[in-house]
C-alpha positions in Angstrom: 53.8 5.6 39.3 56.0 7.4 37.2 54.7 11.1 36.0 56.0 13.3 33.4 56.0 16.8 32.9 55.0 18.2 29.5 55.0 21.3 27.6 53.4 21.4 24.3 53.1 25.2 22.2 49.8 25.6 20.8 49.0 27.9 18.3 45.9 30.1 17.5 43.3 28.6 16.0 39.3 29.1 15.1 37.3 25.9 15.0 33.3 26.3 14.4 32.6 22.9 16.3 30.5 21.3 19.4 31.5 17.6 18.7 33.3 16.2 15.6 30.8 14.6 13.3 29.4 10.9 14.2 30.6 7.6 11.7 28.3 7.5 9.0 27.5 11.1 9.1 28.9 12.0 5.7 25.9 11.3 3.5 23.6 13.2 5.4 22.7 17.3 4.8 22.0 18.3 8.1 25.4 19.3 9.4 26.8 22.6 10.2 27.5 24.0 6.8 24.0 23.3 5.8 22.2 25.0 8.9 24.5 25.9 11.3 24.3 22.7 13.5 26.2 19.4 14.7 24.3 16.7 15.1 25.3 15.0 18.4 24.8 11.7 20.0 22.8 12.1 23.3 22.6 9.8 26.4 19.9 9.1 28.5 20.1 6.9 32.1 18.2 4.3 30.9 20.4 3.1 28.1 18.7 4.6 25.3 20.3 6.7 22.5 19.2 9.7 20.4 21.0 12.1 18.1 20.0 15.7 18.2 21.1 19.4 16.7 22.6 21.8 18.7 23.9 24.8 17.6 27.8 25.3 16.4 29.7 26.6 19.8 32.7 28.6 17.6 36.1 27.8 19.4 38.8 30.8 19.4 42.5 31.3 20.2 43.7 35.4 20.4 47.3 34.3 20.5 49.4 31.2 21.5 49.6 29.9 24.9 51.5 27.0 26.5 49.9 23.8 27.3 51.6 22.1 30.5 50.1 19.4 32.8 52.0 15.9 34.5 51.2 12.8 32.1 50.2 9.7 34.6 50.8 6.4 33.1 47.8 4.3 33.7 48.4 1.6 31.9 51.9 1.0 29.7 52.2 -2.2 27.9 54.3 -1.4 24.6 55.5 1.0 22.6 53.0 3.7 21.3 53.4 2.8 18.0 52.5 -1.1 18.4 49.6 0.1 20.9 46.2 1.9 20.9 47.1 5.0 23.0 43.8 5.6 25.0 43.6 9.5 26.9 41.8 11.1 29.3 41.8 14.2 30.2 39.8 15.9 32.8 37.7 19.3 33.5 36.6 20.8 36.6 39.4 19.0 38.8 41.1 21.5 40.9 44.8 20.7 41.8 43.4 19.0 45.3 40.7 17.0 43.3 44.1 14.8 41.0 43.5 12.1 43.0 39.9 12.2 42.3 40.3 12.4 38.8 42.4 9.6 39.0 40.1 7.8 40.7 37.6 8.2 37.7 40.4 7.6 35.0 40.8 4.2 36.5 37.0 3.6 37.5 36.2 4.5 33.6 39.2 1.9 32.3 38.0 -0.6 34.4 34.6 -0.6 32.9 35.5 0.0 29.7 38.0 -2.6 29.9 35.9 -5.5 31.7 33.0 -5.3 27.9 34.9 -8.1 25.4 37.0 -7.8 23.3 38.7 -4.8 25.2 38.9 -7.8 27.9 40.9 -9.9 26.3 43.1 -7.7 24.4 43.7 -5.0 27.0 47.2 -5.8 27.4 47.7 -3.8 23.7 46.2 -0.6 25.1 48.5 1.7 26.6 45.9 4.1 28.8 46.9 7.4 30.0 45.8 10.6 32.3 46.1 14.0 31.7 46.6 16.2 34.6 44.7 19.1 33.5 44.1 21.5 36.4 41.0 24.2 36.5 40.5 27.3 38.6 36.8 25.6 39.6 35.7 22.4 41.2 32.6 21.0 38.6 31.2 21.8 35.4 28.7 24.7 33.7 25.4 24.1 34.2 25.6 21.6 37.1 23.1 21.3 39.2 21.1 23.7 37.0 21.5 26.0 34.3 23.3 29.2 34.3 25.5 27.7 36.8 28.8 28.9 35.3 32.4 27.8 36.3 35.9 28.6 35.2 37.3 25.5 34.5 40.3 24.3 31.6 38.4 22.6 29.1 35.2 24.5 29.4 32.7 21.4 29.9 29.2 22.1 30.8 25.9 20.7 30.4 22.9 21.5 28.5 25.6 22.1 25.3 24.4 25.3 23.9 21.0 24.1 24.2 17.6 25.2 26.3 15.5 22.2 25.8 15.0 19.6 28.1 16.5 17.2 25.3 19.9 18.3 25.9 20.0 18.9 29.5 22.3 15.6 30.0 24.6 16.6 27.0 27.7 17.2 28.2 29.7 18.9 25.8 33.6 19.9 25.9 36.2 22.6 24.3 37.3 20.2 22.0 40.4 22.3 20.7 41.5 22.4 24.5 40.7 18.8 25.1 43.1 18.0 22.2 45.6 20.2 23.0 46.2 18.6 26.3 45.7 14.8 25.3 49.0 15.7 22.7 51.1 15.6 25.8 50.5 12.0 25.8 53.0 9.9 24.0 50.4 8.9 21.4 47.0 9.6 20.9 44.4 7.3 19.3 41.1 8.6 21.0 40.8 10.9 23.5 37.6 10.8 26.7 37.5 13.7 28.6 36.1 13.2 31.6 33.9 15.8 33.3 33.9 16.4 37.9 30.1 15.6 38.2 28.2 13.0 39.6 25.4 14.1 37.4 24.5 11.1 34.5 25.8 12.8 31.0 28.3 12.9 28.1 28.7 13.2 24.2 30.0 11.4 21.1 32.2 13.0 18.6 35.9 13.3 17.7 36.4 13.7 21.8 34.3 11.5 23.6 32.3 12.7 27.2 31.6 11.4 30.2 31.0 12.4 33.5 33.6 11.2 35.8 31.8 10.6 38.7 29.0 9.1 37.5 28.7 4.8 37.5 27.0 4.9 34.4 28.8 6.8 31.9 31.8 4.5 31.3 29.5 3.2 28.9 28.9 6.1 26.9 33.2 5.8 26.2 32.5 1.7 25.3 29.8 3.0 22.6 32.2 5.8 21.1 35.3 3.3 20.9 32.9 1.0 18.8 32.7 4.2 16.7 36.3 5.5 16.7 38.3 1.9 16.6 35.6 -0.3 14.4 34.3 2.7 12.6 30.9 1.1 13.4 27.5 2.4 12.9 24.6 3.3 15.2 22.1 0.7 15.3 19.5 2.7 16.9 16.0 3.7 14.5 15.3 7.5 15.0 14.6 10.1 14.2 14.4 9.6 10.5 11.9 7.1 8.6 12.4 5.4 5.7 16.1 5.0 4.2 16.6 5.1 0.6 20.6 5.6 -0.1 23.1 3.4 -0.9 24.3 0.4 0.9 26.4 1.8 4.2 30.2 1.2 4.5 30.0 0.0 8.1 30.2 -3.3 8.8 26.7 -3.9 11.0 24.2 -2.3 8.8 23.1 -2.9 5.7 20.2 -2.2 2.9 19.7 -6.0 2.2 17.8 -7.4 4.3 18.4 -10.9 3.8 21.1 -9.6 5.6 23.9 -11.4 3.6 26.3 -8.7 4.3 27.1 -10.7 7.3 26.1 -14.4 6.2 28.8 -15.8 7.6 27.2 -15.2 11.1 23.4 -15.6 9.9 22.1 -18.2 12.8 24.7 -17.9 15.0 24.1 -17.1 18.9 25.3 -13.5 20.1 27.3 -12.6 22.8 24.5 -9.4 23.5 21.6 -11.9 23.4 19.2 -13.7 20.5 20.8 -15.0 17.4 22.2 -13.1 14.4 19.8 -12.4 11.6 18.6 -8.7 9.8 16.6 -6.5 12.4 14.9 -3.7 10.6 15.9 0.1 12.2 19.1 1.1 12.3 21.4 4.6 11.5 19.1 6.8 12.5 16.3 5.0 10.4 13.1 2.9 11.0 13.0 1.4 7.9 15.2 0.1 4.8 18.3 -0.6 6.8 19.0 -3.6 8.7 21.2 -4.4 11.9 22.3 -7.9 12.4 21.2 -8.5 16.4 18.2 -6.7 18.1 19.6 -5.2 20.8 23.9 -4.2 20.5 25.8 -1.4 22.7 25.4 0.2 18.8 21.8 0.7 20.1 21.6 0.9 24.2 24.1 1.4 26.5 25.2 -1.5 28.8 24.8 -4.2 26.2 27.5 -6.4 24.4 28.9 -5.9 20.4 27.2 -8.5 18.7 29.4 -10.7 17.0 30.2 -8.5 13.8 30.5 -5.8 16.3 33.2 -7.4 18.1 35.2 -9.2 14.8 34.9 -5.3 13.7 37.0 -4.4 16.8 39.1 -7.2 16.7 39.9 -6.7 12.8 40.9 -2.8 13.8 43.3 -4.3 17.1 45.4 -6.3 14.4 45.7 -3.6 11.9 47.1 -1.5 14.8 49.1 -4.0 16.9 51.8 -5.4 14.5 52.6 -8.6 17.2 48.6 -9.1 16.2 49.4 -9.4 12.5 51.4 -12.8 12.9 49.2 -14.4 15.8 46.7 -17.5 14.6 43.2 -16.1 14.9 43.1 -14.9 18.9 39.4 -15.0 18.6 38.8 -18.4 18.4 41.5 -19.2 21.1 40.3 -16.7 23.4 36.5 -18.2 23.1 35.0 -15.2 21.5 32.9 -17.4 19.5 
């Protein structure tokens, strides 16, 4: 396993964030500059999905430091510029607890890597680990709040919030987080992964998830549906009716004939059912339209539907040049 040592400067900075805003967020006024808040994707055991406001967490830098920590090569298939270039970094990992971080890094791959298509076109990620070492084994507010520990990337629980809502929200430093993944060759999303057995984790520009929890790998399938297909939510709350424009994400729509996708319109999907127009989806009950009734867009531990996965798929080819010239991998590969 070959490791590398890197050193990255990294200048002061102020960044008024808790977790970079969600796909599809843009034509909603309920962000920070409105009222003060991010609106963050929260997690539950069970599968289910919810969005909710927390307050902004305002990240600071006096004066610039040095980032240093070994880069692990998990998984090296190509060049970083023909590959996605998946990170992790860690929080709460003491330098005796590496191996156990490593041991999540490759638990978390392994899950995220065993949902199609990341299945069958794994050998185009490159996957790497981040070394980062804190003073303090675990994370804020673990088991219970006002548990406080000094650790790297500042990772905690509860996220700035007191109700019961966001006790499983599992919120990071995001300036530090991407500070640290740049020591990677190339970075194209970044998971950081949190010492805690405790179900948790967040959505945003750096994706959460407790390391030593079975669960959460599939809180980092969800976000890569976000981050690599640009794909909506296809969960119904907490808004009611929707009366915008039609979305610019693939799997919802306003029609609901559903023609956005009528290519697929009676087809089986690989997540269950056939392919039609569900009502509920982006946050809304009614007036949009998903195209299965039950996606990993909506619960966790589920399988993209079919315009979920030719979403992912599409994205894979416009990064991976070799992908550009191969027939269409998805019928060969059985994907339909």
């Amino acid at each position: 396993m070959r490791v590398h040592r890197l050193t990255l400067p990294v200048l002061a900075v102020a960044f008024a964030v808790v977790a970079a805003p969600l796909p599809g967020d843009a034509a909603e006024s309920d962000g920070p500059a409105a009222s003060g808040v991010e609106w963050v994707e929260v997690f539950s055991p069970d599968g289910s999905i919810s969005r909710t406001p927390v307050p902004v967490a305002l990240e600071t830098r006096a004066a610039p430091v040095a980032v240093a920590a070994d880069v692990v090569p998990i998984q090296q298939t190509g060049a970083s510029d023909q590959r996605f270039d998946l990170v992790f970094v860690g929080d709460g990992y003491t330098s005796a607890e590496l191996p156990l971080f490593h041991d999540h890094v490759v638990s978390k791959w392994n899950e995220l890597s065993a949902v199609e298509p990341f299945r069958s076109y794994r050998q185009y990620f490159n996957v790497w680990q981040v070394d980062v070492v804190s003073n303090q084994s675990g994370v804020d507010n673990d088991p219970s709040l006002g548990v406080d520990r000094d650790t790297a990337l500042d990772m905690g629980f509860w996220c700035q919030g007191r109700d019961t809502q966001t006790e499983r929200l599992l919120c990071v430093n995001q300036t530090k987080a991407t500070q640290f993944a740049a020591l990677a060759p190339q970075v194209d999303q970044v998971i950081a992964l949190g010492n805690t057995a405790k179900y948790g984790g967040a959505g945003g520009g750096v994706a959460t998830a407790a390391g030593g929890n079975d669960q959460a790998g599939q809180i980092a399938v969800h976000e890569l549906g976000h981050s690599i297909g640009r794909l909506a939510d296809e969960y119904d709350y907490p808004y009611d009716r929707y009366t915008g424009a039609e979305p610019a994400e693939a799997n919802v729509t306003a029609n609901p004939s559903g023609a956005k996708w009528s290519a697929y319109l009676g087809q089986a999907s690989p997540d269950g059912g056939v392919v039609g127009a569900f009502e509920g989806a982006q946050y809304y009950r009614y007036g949009l339209y998903r195209p299965t009734d039950n996606s990993i867009m909506r619960t966790l531990g589920r399988e993209f539907n079919l315009i979920g996965r030719d979403a992912m798929i599409a994205a894979f080819k416009a990064k991976v040049p070799e992908l550009q010239q191969a027939p269409d991998l998805r019928r060969a590969l059985g994907l339909r």
